[in-house]
Tab-separated table of C-alpha atoms and ligand atoms in Angstrom:
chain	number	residue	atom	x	y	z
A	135	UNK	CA	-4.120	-31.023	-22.873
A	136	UNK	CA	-4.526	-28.039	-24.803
A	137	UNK	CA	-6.492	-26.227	-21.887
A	138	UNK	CA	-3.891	-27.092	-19.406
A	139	UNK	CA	-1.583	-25.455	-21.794
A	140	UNK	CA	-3.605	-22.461	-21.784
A	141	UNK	CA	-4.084	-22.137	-18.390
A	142	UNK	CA	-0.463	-22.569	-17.774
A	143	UNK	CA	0.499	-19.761	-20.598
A	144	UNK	CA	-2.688	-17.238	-18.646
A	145	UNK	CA	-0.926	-18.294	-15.305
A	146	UNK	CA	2.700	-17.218	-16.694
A	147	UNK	CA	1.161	-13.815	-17.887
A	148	UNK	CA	-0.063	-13.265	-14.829
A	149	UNK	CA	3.035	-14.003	-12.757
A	150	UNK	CA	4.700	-11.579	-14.915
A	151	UNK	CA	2.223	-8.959	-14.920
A	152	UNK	CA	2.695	-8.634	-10.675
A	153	UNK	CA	6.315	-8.539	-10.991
A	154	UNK	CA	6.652	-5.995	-13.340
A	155	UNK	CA	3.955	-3.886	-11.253
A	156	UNK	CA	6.653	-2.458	-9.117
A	157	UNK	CA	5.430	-0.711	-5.545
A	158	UNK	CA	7.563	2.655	-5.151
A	159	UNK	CA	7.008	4.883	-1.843
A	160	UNK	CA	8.084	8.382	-1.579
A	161	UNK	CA	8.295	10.031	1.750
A	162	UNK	CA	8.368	13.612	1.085
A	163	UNK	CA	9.050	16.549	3.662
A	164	UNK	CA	5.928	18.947	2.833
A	165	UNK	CA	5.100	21.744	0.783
A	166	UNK	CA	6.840	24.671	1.571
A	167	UNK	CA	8.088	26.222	-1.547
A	168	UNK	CA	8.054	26.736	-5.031
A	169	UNK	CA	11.011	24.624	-5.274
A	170	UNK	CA	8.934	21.476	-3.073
A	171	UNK	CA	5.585	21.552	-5.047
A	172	UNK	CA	8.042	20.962	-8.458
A	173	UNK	CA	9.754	18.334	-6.983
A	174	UNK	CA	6.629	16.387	-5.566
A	175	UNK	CA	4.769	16.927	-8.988
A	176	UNK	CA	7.844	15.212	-11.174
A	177	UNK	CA	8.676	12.857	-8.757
A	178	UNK	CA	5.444	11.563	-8.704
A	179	UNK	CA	4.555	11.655	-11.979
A	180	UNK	CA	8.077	9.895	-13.088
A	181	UNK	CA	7.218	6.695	-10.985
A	182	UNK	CA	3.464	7.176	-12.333
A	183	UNK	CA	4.713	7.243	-16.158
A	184	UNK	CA	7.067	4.455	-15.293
A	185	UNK	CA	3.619	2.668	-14.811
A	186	UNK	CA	5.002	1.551	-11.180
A	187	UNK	CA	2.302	1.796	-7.661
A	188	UNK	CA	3.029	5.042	-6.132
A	189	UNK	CA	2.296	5.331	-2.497
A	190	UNK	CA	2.997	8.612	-1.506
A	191	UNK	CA	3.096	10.755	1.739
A	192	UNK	CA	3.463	13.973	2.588
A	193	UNK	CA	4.910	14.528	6.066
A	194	UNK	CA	3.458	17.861	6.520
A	195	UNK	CA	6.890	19.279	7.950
A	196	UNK	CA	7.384	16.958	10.750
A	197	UNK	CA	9.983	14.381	10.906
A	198	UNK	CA	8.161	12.126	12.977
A	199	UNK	CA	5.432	12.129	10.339
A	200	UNK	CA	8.295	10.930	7.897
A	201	UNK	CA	9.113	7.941	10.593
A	202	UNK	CA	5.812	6.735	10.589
A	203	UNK	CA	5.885	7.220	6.921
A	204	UNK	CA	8.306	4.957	6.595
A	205	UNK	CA	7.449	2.371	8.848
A	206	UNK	CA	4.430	2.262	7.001
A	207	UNK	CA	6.524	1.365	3.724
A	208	UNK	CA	8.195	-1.376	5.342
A	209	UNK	CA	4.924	-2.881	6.880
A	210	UNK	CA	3.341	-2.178	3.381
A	211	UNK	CA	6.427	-4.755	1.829
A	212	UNK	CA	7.148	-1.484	-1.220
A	213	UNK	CA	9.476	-2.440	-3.632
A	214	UNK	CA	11.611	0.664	-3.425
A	215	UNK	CA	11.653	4.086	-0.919
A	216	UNK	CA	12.374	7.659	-2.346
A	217	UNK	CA	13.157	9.667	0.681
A	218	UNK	CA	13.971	13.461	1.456
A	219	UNK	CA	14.843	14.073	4.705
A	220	UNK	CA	13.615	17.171	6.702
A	221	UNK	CA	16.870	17.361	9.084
A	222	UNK	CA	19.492	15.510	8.613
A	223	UNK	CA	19.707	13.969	11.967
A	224	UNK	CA	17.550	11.712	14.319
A	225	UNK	CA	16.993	9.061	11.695
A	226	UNK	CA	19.205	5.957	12.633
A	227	UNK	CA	16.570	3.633	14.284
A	228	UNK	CA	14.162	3.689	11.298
A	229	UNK	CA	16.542	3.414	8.877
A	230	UNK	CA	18.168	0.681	10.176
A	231	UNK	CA	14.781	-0.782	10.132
A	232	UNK	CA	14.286	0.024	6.487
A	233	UNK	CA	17.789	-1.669	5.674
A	234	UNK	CA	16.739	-4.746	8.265
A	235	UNK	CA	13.754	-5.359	5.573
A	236	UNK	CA	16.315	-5.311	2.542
A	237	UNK	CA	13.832	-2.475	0.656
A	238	UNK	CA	16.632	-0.092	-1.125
A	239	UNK	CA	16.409	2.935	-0.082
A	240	UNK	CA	16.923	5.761	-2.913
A	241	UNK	CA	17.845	9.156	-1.527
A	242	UNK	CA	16.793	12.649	-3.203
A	243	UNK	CA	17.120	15.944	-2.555
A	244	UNK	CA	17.961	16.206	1.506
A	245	UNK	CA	20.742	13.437	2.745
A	246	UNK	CA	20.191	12.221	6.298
A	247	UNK	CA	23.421	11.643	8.588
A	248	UNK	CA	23.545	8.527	10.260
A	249	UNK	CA	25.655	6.704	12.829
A	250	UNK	CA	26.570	3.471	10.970
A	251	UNK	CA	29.623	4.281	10.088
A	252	UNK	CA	29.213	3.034	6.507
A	253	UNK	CA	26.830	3.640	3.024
A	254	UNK	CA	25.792	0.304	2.128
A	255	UNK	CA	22.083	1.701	4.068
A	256	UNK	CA	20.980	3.357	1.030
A	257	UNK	CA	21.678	2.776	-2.709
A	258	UNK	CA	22.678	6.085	-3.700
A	259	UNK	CA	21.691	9.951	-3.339
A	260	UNK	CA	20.350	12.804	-6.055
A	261	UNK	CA	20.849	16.101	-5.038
A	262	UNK	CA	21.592	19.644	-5.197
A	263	UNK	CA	25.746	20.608	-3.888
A	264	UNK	CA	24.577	22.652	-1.562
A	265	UNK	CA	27.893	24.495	0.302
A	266	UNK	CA	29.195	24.858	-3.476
A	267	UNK	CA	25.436	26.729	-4.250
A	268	UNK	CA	26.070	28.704	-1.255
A	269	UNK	CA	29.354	28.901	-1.694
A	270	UNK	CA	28.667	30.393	-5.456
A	271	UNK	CA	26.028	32.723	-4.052
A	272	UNK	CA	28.693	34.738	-1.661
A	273	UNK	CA	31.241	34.768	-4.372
A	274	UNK	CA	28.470	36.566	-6.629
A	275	UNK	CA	27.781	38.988	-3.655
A	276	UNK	CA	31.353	39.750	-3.617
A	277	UNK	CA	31.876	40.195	-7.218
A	278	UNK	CA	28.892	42.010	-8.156
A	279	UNK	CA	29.889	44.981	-5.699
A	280	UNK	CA	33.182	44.264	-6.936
A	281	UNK	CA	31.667	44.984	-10.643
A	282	UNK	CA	30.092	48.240	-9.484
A	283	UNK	CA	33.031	50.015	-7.761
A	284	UNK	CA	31.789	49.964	-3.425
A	285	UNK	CA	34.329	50.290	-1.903
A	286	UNK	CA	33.601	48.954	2.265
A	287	UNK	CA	31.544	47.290	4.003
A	288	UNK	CA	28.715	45.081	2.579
A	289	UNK	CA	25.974	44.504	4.994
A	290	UNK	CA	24.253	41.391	4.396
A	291	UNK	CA	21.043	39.974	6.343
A	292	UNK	CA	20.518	35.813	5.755
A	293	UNK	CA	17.346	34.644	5.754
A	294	UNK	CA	18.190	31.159	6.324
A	295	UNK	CA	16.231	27.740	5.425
A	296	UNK	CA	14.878	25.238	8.219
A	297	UNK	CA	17.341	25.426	10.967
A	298	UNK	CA	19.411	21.300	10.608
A	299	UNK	CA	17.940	20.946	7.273
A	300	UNK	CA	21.352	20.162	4.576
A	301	UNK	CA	20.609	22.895	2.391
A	302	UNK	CA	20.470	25.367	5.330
A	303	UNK	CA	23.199	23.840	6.980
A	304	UNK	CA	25.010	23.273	3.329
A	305	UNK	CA	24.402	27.052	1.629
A	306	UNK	CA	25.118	28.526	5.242
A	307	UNK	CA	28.652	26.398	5.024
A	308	UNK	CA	29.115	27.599	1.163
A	309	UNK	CA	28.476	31.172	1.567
A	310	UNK	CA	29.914	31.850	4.989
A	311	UNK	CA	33.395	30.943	3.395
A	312	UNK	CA	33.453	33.910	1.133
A	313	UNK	CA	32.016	35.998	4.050
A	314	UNK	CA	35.190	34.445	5.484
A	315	UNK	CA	37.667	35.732	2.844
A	316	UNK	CA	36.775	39.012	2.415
A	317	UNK	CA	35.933	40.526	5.882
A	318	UNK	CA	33.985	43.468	4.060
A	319	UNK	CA	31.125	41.397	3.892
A	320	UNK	CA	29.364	41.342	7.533
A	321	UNK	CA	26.484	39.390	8.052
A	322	UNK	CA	24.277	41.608	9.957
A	323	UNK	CA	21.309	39.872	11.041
A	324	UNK	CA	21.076	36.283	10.404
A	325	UNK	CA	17.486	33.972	10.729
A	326	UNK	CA	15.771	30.978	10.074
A	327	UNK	CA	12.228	31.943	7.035
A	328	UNK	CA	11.730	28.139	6.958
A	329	UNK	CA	11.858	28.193	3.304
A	330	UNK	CA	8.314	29.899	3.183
A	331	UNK	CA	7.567	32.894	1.985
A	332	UNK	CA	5.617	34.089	5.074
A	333	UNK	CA	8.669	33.556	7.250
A	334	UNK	CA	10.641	35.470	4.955
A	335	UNK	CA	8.550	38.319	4.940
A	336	UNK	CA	7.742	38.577	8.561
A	337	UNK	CA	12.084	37.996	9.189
A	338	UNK	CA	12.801	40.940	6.532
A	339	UNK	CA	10.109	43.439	8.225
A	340	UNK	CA	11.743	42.040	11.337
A	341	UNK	CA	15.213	42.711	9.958
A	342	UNK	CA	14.098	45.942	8.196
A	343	UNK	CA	13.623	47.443	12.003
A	344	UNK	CA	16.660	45.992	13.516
A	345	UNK	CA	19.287	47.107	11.265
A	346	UNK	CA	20.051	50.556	9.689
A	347	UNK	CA	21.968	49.810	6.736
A	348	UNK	CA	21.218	46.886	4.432
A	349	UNK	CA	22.924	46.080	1.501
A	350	UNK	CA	22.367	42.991	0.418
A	351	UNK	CA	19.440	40.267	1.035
A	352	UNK	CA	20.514	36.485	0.874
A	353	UNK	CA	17.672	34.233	1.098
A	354	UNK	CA	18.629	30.638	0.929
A	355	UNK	CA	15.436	29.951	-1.087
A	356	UNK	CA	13.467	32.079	-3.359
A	357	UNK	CA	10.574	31.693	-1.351
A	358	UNK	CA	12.331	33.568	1.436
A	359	UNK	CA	13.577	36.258	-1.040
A	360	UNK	CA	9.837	37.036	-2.873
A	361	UNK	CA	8.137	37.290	0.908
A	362	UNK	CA	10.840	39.708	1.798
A	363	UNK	CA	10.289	41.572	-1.207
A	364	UNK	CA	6.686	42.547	-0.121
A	365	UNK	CA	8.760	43.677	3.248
A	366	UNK	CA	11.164	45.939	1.972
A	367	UNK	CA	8.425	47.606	-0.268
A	368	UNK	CA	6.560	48.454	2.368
A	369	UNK	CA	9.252	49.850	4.251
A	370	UNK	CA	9.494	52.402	1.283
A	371	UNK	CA	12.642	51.138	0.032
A	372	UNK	CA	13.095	49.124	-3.640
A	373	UNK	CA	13.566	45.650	-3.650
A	374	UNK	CA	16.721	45.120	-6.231
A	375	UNK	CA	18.125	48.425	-5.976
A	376	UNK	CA	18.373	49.737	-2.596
A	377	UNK	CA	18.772	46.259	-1.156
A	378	UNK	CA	20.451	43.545	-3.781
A	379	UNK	CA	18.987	40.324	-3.392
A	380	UNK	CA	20.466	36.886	-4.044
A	381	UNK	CA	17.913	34.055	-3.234
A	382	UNK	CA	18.796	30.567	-4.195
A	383	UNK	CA	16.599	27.450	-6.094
A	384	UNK	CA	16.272	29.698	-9.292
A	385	UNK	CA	12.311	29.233	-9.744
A	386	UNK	CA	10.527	30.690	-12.698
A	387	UNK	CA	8.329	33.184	-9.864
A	388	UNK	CA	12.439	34.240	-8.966
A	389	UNK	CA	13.397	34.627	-13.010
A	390	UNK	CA	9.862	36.739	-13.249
A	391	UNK	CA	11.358	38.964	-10.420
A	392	UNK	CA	14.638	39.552	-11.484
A	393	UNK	CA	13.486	40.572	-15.128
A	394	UNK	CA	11.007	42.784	-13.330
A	395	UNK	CA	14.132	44.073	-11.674
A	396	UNK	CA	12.623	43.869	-8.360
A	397	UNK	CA	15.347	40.748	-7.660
A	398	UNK	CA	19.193	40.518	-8.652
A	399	UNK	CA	19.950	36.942	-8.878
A	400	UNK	CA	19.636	33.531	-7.934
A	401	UNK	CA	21.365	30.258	-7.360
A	402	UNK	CA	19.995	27.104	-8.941
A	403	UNK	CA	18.891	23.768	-6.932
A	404	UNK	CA	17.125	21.496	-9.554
A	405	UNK	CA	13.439	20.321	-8.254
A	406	UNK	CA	13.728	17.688	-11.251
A	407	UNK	CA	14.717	14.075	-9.749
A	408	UNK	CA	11.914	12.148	-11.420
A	409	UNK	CA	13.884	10.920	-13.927
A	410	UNK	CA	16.984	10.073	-11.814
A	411	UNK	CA	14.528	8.046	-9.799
A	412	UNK	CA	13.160	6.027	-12.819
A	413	UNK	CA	16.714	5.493	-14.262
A	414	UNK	CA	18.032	3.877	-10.755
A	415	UNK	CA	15.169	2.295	-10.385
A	416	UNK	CA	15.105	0.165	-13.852
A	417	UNK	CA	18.840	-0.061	-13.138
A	418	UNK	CA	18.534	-1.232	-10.108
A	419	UNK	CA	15.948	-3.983	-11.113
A	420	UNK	CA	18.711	-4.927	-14.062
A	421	UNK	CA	21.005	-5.184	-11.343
A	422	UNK	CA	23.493	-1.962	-11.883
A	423	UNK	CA	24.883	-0.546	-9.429
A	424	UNK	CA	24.916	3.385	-8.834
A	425	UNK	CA	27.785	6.094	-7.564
A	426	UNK	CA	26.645	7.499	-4.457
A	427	UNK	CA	26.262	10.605	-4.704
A	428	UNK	CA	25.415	12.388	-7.706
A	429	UNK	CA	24.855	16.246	-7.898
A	430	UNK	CA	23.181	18.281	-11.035
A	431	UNK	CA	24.880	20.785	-12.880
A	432	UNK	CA	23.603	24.185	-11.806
A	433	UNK	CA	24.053	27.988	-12.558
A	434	UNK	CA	23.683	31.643	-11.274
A	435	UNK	CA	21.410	33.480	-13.038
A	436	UNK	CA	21.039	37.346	-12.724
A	437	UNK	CA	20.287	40.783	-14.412
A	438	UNK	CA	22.620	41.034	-16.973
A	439	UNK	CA	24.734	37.895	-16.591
A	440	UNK	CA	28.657	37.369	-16.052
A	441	UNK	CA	29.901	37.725	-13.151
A	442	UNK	CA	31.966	35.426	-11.813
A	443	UNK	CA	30.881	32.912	-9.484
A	444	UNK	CA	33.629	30.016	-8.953
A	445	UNK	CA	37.409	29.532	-8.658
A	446	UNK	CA	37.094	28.747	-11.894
A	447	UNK	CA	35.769	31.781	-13.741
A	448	UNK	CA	33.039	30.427	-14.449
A	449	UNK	CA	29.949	32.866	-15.084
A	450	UNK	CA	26.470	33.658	-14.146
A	451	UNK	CA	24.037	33.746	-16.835
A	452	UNK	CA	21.260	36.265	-17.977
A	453	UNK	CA	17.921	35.458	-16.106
A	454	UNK	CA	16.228	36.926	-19.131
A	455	UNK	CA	17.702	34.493	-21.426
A	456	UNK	CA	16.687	31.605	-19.899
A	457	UNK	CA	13.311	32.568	-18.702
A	458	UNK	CA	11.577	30.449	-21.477
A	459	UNK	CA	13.066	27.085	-20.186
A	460	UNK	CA	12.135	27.146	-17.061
A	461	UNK	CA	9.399	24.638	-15.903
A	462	UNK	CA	8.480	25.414	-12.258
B	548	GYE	O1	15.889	24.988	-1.688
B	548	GYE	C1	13.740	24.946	-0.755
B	548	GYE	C2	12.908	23.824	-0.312
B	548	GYE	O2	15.679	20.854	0.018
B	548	GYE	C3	16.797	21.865	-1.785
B	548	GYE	O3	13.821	22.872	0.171
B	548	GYE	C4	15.553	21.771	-1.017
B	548	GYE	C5	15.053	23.089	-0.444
B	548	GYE	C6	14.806	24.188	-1.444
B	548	GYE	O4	11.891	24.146	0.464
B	548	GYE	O5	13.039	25.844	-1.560
């Protein structure tokens, strides 16, 4: 009798062990930036700390990669999917797969557009605003020359993310409304870096030769904006002061340049959604429920700090300040 008991107490602890030992796949895009190698590293080490199976896979910047990915996921039987998406479009067959084997489907960073003409296909999205981060990024541009008395035109060249990505597609949206409302700032020369600093070097040295006067650099990623740097050095001009330069993500490698004054300001995108992920994750599993879409707060940081970067006055903030805080 008392063995039985035993072995029906071991059995119990057992049971319970699995089915706390949650599976959690994350299908992420690549590794492209600053910005990317933060997000994979908290990411996975939030579902890691959570003490959860991670099963992880790095696409490698091609969205069929990500397909197979997740198709993997499903035929694996995961608990729970973390998913980026590259582009936002061409995903509706394997997502409806994913929703076909009931495995919720938790969406960072990049949202994917779909044809189902509803949201109950994923549980809910964490990620940057980013046509309000553009957005804040032109109205910076604007006031900063504002600040310093030009009068004219402001020639701007856009180094732009991954062509159908939603931040390109998003910060494009964002800034090109201020460009918009004040037809004083032209944008001159306008291509895709692919987020990597390469690109955005070889497009600025590119850029450099096309256009004659350049006033200001918007990068839609730091990456973009440090490889273009290098570019407009060796053209003999000086990054920061002959050319103004606005990149967006607001990585530590971006706050290092614009203290070194090489760099004039940049627009935040938080890389941090591990903890999101383990918060809807135990929620889920107590059977909360989620609002869709959820963004971060986020700032402007620059030189020397307040200018004025929304409708509503509010400020950007001293890179220097803030270097200290910043983990990636
Ligand atoms: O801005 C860029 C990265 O999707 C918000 O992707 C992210 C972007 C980020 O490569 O640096």
């Amino acid at each position: 009798m008392k063995k039985i008991l035993v072995l029906i107490l071991a059995l119990t602890m057992m049971v319970g062990v699995a089915s706390a030992e949650l599976k959690v796949a994350f299908s992420q895009i690549g590794q492209e930036s600053d910005w990317r190698t933060a997000n994979t590293d908290d990411v996975k080490k939030a579902i890691v700390d959570a003490g959860w199976e991670l099963i992880y896979d790095d696409a490698q910047q091609k969205q069929e990669n990500q397909v197979k990915a997740l198709r993997n996921f499903i035929t694996q039987g995961v608990d729970y999917i973390v998913f980026t998406a590259i582009v936002t479009t061409g995903w509706d067959d394997v997502l409806a797969e994913v929703k076909e084997a009931e495995i919720p489907l938790i969406l960072i960073d990049r949202l994917p557009e779909t044809s189902f003409g509803n949201d109950d296909w994923y549980t809910c999205y964490f990620g940057g605003d980013f046509p309000f981060e553009g957005y804040k990024a032109g109205m910076w541009v604007k006031n900063y020359f504002e600040s310093i008395g030009h009068k004219g035109d402001i020639n701007i060249v856009r180094l732009s993310g991954t062509t159908g990505s939603d931040p390109q597609i998003g910060r494009t949206k964002g800034f090109d409304e201020v460009v918009a409302a004040n037809p004083n700032m032209k944008i001159v020369y306008d291509q895709t870096g692919n987020f990597t600093r390469a690109e955005g070097q070889a497009v600025m040295e590119a850029a450099l030769k096309a256009v004659p006067k350049i006033d200001v650099l918007w990068a839609e990623n730091d990456d973009m904006a440090l490889g273009a740097i290098e570019a407009i050095k060796a053209a003999g001009k000086v990054p920061g002061k002959d050319i103004i330069i606005i990149g967006c993500d607001a990585v530590k490698a971006a706050f290092e340049a614009i203290v070194a004054g090489e760099m004039n300001a940049t627009s935040e995108c938080t890389p941090l959604m591990g903890a999101r992920v383990v918060e809807v994750i135990k929620g889920l599993e107590a059977g909360q429920t989620f609002d869709k879409v959820v963004h971060p707060v986020e700032y402007v940081y620059d030189m020397n700090g307040g200018i004025v970067i929304d409708d509503d006055g509010n400020v950007s903030l001293k890179a220097a300040d803030h270097i200290n805080e910043r983990l990636y």
